[in-house]
Coordinates of C-alpha atoms in Angstrom, one line a residue:
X10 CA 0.0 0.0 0.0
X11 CA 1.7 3.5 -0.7
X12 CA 2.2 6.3 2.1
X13 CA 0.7 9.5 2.1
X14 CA 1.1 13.0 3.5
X15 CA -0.7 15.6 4.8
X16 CA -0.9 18.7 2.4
X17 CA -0.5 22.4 4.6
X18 CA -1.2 25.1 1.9
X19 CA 1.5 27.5 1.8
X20 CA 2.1 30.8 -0.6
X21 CA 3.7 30.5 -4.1
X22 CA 7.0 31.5 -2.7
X23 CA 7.0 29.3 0.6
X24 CA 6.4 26.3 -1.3
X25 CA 9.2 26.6 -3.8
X26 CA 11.8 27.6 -1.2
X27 CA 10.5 24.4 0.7
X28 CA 10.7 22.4 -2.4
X29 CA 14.1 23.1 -3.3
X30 CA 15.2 22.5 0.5
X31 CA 13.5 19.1 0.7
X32 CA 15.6 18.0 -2.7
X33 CA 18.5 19.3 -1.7
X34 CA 18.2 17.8 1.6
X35 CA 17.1 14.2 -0.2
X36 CA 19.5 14.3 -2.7
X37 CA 22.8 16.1 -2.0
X38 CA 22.0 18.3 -4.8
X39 CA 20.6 16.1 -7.2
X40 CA 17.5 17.7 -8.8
X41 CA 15.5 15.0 -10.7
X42 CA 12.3 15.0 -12.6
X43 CA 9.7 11.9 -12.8
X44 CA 11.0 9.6 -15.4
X45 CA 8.0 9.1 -18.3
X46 CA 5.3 6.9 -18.4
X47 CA 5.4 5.4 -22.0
X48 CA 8.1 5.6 -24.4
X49 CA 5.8 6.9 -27.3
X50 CA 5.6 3.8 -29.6
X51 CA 4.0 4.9 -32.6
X52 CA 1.2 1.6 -31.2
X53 CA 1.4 1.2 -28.0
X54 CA 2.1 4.7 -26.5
X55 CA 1.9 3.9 -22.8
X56 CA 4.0 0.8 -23.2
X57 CA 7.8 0.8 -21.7
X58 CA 9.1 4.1 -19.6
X59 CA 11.8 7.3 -19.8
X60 CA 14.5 7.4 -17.7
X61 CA 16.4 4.4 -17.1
X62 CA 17.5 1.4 -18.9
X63 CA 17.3 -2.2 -17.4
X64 CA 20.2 -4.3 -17.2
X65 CA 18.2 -7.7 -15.1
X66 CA 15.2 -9.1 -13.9
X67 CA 15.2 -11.4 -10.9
X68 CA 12.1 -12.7 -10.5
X69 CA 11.1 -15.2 -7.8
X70 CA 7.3 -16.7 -8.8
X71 CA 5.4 -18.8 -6.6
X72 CA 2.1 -20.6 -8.5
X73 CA -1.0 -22.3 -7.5
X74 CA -3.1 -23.3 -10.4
X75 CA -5.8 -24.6 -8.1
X76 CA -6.4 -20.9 -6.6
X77 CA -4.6 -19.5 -9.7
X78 CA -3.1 -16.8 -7.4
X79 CA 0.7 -15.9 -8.4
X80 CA 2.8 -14.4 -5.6
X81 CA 6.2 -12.8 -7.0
X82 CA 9.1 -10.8 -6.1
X83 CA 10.9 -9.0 -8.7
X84 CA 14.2 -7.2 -8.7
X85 CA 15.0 -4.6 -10.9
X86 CA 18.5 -3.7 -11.4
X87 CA 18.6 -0.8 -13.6
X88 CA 20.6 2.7 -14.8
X89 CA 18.9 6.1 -15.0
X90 CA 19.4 7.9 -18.0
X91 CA 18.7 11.3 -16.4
X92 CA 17.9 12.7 -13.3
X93 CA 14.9 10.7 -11.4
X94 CA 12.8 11.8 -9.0
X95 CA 10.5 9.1 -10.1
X96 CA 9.7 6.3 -12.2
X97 CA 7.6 4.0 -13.6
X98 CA 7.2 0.6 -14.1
X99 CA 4.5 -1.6 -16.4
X100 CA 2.4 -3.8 -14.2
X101 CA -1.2 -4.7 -15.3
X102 CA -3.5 -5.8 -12.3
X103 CA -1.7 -7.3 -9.2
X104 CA -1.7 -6.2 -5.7
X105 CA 1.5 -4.3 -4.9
X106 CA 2.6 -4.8 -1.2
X107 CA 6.0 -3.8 -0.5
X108 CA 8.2 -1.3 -3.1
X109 CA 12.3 -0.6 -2.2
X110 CA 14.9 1.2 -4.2
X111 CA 18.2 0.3 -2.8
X112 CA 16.6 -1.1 0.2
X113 CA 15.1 1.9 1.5
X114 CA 11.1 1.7 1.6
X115 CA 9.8 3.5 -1.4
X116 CA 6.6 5.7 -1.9
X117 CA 4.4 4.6 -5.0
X118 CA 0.9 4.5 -6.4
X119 CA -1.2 2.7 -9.4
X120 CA -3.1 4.2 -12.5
X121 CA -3.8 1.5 -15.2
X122 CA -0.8 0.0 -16.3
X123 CA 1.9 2.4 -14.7
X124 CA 3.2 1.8 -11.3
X125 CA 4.8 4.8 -10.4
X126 CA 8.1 4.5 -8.2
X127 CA 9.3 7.6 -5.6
X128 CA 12.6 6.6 -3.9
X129 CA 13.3 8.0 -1.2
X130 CA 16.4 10.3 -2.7
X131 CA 16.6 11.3 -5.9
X132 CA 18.5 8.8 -8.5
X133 CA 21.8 10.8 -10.5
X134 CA 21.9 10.5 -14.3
X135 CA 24.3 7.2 -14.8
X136 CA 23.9 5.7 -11.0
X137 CA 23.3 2.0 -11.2
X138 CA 20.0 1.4 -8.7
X139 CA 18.0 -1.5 -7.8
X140 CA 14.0 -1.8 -7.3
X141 CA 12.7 -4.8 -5.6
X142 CA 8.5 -4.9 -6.0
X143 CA 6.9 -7.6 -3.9
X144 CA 3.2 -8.1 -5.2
X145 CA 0.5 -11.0 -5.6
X146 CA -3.3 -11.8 -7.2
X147 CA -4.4 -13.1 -10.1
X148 CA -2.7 -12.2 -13.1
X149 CA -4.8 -11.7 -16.1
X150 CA -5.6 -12.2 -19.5
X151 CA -4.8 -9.3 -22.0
X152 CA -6.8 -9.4 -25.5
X153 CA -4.6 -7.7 -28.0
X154 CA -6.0 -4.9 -30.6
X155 CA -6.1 -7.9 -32.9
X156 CA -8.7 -10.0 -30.8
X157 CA -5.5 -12.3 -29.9
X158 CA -5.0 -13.2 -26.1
X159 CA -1.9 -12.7 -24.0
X160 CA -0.7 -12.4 -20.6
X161 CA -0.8 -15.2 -18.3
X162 CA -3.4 -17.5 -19.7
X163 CA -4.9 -20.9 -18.2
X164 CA -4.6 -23.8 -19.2
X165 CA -6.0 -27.6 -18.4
X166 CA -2.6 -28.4 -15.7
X167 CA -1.0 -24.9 -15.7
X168 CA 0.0 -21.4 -17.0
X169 CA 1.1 -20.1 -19.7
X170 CA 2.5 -17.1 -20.1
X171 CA 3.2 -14.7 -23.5
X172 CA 3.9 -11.5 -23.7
X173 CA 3.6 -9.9 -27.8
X174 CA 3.1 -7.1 -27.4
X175 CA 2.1 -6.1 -23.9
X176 CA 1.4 -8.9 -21.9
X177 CA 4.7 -9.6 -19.9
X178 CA 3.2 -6.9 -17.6
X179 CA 0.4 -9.4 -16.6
X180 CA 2.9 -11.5 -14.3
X181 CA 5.4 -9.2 -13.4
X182 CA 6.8 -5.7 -13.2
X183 CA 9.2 -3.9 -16.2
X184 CA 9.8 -1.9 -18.7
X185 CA 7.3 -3.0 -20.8
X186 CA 8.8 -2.3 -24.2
X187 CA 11.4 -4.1 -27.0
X188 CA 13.2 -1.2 -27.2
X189 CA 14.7 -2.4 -23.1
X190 CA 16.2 -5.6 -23.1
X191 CA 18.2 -7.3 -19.9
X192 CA 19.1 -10.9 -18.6
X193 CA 16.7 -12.6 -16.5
X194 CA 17.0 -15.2 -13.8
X195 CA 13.7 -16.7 -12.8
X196 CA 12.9 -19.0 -10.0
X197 CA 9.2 -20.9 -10.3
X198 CA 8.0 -23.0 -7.5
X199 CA 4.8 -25.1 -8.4
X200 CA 3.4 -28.0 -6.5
X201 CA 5.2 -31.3 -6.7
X202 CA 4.7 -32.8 -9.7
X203 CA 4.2 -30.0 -12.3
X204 CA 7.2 -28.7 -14.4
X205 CA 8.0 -24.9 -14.4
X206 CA 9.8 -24.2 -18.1
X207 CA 11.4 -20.6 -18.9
X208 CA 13.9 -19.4 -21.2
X209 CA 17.4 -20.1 -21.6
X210 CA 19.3 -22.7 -19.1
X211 CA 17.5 -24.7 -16.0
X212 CA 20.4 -23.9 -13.5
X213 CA 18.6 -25.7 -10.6
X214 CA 15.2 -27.8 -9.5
X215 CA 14.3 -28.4 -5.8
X216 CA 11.9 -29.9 -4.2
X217 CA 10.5 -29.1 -0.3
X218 CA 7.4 -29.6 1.2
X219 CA 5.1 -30.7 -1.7
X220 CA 6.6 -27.8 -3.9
X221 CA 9.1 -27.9 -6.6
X222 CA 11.3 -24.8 -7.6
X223 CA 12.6 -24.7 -11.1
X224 CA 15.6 -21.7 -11.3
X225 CA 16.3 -20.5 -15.2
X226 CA 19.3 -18.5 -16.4
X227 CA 19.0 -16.0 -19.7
X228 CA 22.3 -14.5 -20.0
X229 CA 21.4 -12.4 -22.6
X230 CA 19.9 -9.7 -23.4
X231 CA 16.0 -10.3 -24.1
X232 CA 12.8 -8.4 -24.2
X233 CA 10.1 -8.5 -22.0
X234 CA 7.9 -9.7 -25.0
X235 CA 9.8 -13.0 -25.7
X236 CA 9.8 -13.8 -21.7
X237 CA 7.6 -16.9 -20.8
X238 CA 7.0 -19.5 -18.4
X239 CA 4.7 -22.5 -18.8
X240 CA 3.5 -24.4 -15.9
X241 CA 2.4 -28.0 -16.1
X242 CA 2.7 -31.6 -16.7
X243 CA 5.0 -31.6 -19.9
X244 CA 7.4 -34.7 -21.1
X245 CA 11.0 -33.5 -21.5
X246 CA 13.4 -34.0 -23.7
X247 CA 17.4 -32.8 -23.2
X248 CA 20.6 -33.9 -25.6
X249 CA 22.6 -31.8 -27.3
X250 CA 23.4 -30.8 -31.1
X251 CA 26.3 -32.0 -32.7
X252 CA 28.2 -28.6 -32.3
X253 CA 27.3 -28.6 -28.1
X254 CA 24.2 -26.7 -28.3
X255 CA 22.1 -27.8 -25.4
X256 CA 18.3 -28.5 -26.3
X257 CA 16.0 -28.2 -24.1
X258 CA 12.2 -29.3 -24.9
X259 CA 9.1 -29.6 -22.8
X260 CA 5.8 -31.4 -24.6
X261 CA 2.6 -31.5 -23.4
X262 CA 1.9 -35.2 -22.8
X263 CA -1.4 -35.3 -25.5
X264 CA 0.8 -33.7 -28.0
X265 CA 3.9 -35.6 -27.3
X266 CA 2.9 -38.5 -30.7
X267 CA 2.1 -35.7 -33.3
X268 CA 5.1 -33.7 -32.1
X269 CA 8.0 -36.6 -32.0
X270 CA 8.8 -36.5 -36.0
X271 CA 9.0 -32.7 -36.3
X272 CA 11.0 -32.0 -33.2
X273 CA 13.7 -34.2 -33.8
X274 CA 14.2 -31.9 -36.6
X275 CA 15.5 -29.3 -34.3
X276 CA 19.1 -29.7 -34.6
X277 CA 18.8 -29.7 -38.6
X278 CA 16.8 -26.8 -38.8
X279 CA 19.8 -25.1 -36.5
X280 CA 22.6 -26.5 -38.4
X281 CA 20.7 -24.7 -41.8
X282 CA 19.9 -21.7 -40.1
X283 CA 23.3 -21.5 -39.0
X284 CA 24.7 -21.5 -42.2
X285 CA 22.2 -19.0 -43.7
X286 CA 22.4 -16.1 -41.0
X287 CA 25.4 -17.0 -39.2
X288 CA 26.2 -17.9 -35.7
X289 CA 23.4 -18.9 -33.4
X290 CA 23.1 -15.8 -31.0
X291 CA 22.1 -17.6 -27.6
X292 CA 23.6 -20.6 -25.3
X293 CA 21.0 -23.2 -26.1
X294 CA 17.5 -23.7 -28.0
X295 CA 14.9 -25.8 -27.5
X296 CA 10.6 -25.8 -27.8
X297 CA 7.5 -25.7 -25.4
X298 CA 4.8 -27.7 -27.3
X299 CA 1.3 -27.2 -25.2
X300 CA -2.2 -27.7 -26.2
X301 CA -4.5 -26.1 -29.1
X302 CA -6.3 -25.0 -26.6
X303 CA -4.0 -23.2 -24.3
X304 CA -2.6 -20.1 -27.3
X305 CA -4.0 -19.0 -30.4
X306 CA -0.8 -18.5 -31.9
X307 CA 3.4 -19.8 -31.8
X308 CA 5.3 -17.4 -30.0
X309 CA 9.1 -16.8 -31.1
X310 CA 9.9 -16.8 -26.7
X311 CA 13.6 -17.0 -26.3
X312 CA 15.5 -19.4 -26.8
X313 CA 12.5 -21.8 -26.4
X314 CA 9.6 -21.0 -28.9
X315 CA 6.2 -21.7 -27.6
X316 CA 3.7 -23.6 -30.2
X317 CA -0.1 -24.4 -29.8
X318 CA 0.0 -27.9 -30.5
X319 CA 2.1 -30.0 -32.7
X320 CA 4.0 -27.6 -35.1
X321 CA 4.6 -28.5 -39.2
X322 CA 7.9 -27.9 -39.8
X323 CA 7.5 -24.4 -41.8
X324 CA 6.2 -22.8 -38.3
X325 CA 9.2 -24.7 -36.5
X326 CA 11.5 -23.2 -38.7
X327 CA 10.0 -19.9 -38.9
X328 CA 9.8 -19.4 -35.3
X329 CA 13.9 -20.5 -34.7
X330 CA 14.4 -17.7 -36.9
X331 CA 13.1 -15.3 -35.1
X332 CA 16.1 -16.1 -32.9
X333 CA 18.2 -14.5 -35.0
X334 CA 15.8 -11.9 -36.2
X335 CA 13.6 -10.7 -33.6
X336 CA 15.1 -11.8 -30.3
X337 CA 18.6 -11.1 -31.0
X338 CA 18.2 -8.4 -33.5
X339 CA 15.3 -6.7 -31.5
X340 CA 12.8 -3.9 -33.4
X341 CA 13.1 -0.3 -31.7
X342 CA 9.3 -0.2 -32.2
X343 CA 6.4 -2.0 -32.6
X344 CA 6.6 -0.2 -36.0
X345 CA 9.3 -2.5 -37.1
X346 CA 7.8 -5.6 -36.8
X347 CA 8.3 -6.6 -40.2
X348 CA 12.1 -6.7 -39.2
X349 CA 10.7 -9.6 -37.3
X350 CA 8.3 -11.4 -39.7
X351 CA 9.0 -11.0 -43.0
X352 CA 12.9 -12.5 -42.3
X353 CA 10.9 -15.5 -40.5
X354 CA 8.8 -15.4 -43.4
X355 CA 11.2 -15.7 -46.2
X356 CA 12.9 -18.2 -44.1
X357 CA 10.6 -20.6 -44.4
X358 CA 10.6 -20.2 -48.0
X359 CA 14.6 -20.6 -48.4
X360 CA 13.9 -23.4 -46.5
X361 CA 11.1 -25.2 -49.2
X362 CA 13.9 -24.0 -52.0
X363 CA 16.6 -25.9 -49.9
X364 CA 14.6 -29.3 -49.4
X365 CA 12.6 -29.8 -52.4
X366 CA 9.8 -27.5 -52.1
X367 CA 9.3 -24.4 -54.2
X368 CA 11.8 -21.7 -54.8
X369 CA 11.8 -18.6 -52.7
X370 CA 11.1 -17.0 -56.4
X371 CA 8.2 -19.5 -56.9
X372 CA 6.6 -18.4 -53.7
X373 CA 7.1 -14.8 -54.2
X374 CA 5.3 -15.4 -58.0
X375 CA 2.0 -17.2 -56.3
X376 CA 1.6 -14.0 -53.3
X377 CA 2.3 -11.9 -55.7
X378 CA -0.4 -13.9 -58.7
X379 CA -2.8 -14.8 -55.6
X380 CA -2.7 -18.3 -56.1
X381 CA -0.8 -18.4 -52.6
X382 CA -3.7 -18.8 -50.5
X383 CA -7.0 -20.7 -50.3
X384 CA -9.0 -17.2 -49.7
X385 CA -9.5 -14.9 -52.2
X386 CA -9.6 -12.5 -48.6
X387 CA -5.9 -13.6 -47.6
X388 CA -5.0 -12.9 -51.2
X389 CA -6.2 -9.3 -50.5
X390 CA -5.0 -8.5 -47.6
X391 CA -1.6 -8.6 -48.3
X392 CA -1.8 -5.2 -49.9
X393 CA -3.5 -3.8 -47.3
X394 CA -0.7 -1.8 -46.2
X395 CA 2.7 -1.6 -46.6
X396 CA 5.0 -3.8 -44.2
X397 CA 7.1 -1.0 -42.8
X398 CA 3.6 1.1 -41.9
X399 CA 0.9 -1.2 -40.6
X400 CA -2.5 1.2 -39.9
X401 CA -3.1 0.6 -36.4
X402 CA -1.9 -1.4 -33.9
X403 CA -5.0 -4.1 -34.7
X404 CA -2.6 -4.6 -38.1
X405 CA 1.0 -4.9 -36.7
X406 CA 0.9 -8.8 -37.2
X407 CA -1.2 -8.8 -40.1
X408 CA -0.4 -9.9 -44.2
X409 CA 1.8 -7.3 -45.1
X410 CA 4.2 -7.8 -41.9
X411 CA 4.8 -11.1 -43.2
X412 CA 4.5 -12.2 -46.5
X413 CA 5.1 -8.5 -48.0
X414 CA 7.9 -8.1 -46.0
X415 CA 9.4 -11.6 -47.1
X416 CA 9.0 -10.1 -50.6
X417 CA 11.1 -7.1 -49.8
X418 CA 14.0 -9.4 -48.5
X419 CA 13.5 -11.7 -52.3
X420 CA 13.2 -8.1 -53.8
X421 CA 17.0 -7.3 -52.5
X422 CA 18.0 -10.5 -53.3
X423 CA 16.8 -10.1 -56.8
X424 CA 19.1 -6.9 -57.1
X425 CA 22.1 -7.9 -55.2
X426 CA 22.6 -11.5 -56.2
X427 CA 22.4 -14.3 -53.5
X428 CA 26.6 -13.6 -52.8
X429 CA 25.7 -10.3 -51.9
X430 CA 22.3 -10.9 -50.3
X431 CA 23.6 -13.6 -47.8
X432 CA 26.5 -11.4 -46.7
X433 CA 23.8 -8.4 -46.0
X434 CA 21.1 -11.1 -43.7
X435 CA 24.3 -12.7 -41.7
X436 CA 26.1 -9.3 -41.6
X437 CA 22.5 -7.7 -40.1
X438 CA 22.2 -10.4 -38.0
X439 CA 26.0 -9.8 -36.5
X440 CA 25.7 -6.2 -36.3
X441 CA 22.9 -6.0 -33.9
X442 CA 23.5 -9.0 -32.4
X443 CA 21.8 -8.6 -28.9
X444 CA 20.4 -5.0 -30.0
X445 CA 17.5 -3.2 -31.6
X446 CA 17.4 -1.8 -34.8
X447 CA 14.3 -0.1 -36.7
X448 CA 13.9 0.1 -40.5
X449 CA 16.0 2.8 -41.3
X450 CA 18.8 1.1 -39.8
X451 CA 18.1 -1.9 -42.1
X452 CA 17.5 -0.2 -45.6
X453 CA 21.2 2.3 -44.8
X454 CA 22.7 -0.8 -43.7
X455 CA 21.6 -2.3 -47.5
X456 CA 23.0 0.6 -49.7
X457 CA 26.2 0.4 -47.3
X458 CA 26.8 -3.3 -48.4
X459 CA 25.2 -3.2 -51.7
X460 CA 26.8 0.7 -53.3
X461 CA 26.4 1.5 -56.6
X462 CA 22.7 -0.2 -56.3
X463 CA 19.6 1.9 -56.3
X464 CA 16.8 0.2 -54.0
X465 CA 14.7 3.5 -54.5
X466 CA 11.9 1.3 -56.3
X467 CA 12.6 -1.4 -53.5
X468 CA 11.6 0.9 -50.7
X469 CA 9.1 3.3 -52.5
X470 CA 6.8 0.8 -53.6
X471 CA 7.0 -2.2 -51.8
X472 CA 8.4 -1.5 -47.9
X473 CA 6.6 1.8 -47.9
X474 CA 4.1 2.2 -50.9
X475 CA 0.4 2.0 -50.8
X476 CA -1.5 -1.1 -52.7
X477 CA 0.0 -3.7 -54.9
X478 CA 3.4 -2.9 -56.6
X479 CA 3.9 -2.7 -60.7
X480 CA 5.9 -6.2 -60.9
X481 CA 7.3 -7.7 -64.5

């Protein structure tokens, strides 16, 4: 619960001399300013925060699905980027008990999404702090803009929890944006019995009194988007690829049969994806395979995508692309999603021209003809609007993010040549390795590695242009 005071009026004059004494006095001369709530995405306004930059998450999660209450502590370690007198953090629902910055009892209240932070002194530009938010409830369900659900959703044993775009503020506090990324070390403890999966490594699994605790490692960096942890009964599966890449996968146990063939196709999807966009960017890979029921939708989670029943192997290679191209290489804005998809698209179709299937120049030739999909209305909407300038947020994961955006990437590689176009997809994928990057970034870095080229069609007509491009 947060502390108030009691408010004397005073004059004008009184109360900015006793302003400027009570900072002085908090601070040692530090005179901050509340950080801001929202980072202005161009989507999702009031998602993320101003002022500081998070380096790590430790969260500590405790979860009965029986009373479906969630009790967590979560410790901020962060930098302020200016002068704080405040700041915010994104936390949807939740009771909030206990808030301490440095271990000093902090002041703080709730309005929607933001949680607003007051330490007790003021935070110096470039000081290195730490936030520790003790809270507990039921976490909820978010519907996206699109209809789509997110958050921490139920499922028949469990939880599972997704965060595209705003739902990682459903189970625990941050800054809610892609544009912040940090490591994470998260500790689940469930009842005996049930498996608690994360992202990256499993560093330790105790059980005490009836409850397991399951401890994950993410070294690095990730957003709060592609956080997740799934709670339940799950079969699991852990070797390692030829090159020492550890594997972990966790399978629901009704979609263990359907799932077998296409999983154990894991290490050959890596091995190609390695050799198309270079070096994998984290310390091991895996899956989390729950029911139809339990997400609408895969989820390109860290180092562990997350997949609504049994996957085909185009949505299993897709998604382990995004590792490259979406979680390492992270978009500055929800703007710049087709950074994201339409690379995960197109690699699915490098994939059917490497085993078989139809070329990448095939594929582009049936979107672009609209013999591509089944639905005349699918054929449509992938002129909706351009890839690099979805309408609203309700469009940000729609047609043109995808399959558009793939044809931008066989676009380039139509003008540079496939020598040319492999260095520019590895070469992006080093550069930002671990960062973010937004479209500009990615059409400079193009001319850079492709001069003497003019991509002025490339970009007029089909990353930015309006309705279907003149093609042939």
């Amino acid at each position: 619960m947060s502390r108030s005071v009691r408010v004397v009026p005073v004059g004008a004059p009184a109360l900015a001399a006793l302003l400027a004494l009570t900072l002085t006095a908090c601070d040692g001369g530090v005179h901050g300013s509340p950080g801001g709530s929202g980072v202005r995405d161009p989507y999702f306004p009031k998602a993320g925060n101003g002022g500081y930059d998070v380096t790590h998450y430790g969260l500590t999660l405790s979860y009965t699905p029986g009373t479906h209450r969630l009790t967590g502590k979560a410790v901020i370690t962060a930098r302020a980027t200016e002068n704080l007198s405040a700041f915010d953090l994104d936390l949807k629902g939740m009771k909030v008990e206990d808030v301490t910055v440095e271990g000093r009892r902090a002041r703080f209240n709730r309005a929607g999404q933001e949680l607003t932070v007051r330490p007790h002194g003021d935070l110096a530009e470039g000081e290195t702090f730490s936030a520790t938010v003790r809270y507990s409830g039921t976490p909820e369900k978010i519907t996206d803009p699109d209809g789509s659900e997110e958050g921490w959703l139920r499922t028949a044993d469990g939880a599972l929890a997704l965060g595209e775009p705003t739902g990682s503020m459903a189970w625990f506090p941050g800054n809610d944006h892609p544009s912040d990324k940090a490591s994470y070390d998260v500790a689940v403890t469930v009842p005996k019995g049930l498996q608690a999966v994360s992202n990256g490594e499993l560093k330790n699994e105790t059980t005490t009194g009836g409850r397991t605790t399951f401890t994950w490692h993410s070294a690095e960096p990730m957003a709060t988007y592609v956080a997740t942890v799934a709670i339940g009964h799950y079969e699991i599966d852990r070797y390692t690829t030829k090159s020492g890449l550890p594997v972990y996968v966790a399978v629901d146990p009704k979609q263990a049969g359907a799932s077998r063939k296409v999983l154990a196709k894991i290490p050959e999807i890596m091995e190609w994806e390695e050799y198309n966009f270079g070096p994998y960017p984290f310390s091991s890979t895996g899956a989390i395979v729950d029911r139809p029921d339990d997400a609408g939708y895969a989820l390109e989670t860290q180092t562990r995508p997350v997949f609504p029943g049994a996957p085909d192997t185009g949505t299993l290679v897709h998604e382990l692309a995004h590792q490259w191209y979406g979680d390492s290489v992270t978009p500055k804005s929800w703007r710049d999603m087709w950074l994201n998809e339409g690379f995960a698209t197109y690699a699915e179709w490098l994939w059917e021209e490497d085993h078989g299937g139809d070329t990448a120049q095939q594929t582009f030739d049936a979107v672009y003809d609209g013999d591509y999909f089944d639905d005349p209305d699918d054929t449509k909407a992938v002129w909706a609007s351009p890839p690099a300038k979805p309408s609203s947020a309700e469009h940000i994961s729609d047609k043109p993010v995808y399959e558009r955006g793939a044809m931008v990437l066989h676009k380039i590689r139509q003008k540079v040549g496939d020598e040319t176009f492999y260095d520019i997809i590895q070469g992006w994928a080093a550069r930002h390795r671990h960062g973010n990057a937004d479209t500009a970034d990615f059409t400079a870095y193009v001319e850079k590695m492709a001069p003497g080229k003019n991509f002025d069609t490339i970009w007029d007509d089909w990353l930015y242009g309006e309705g279907k491009p003149h093609h042939r």
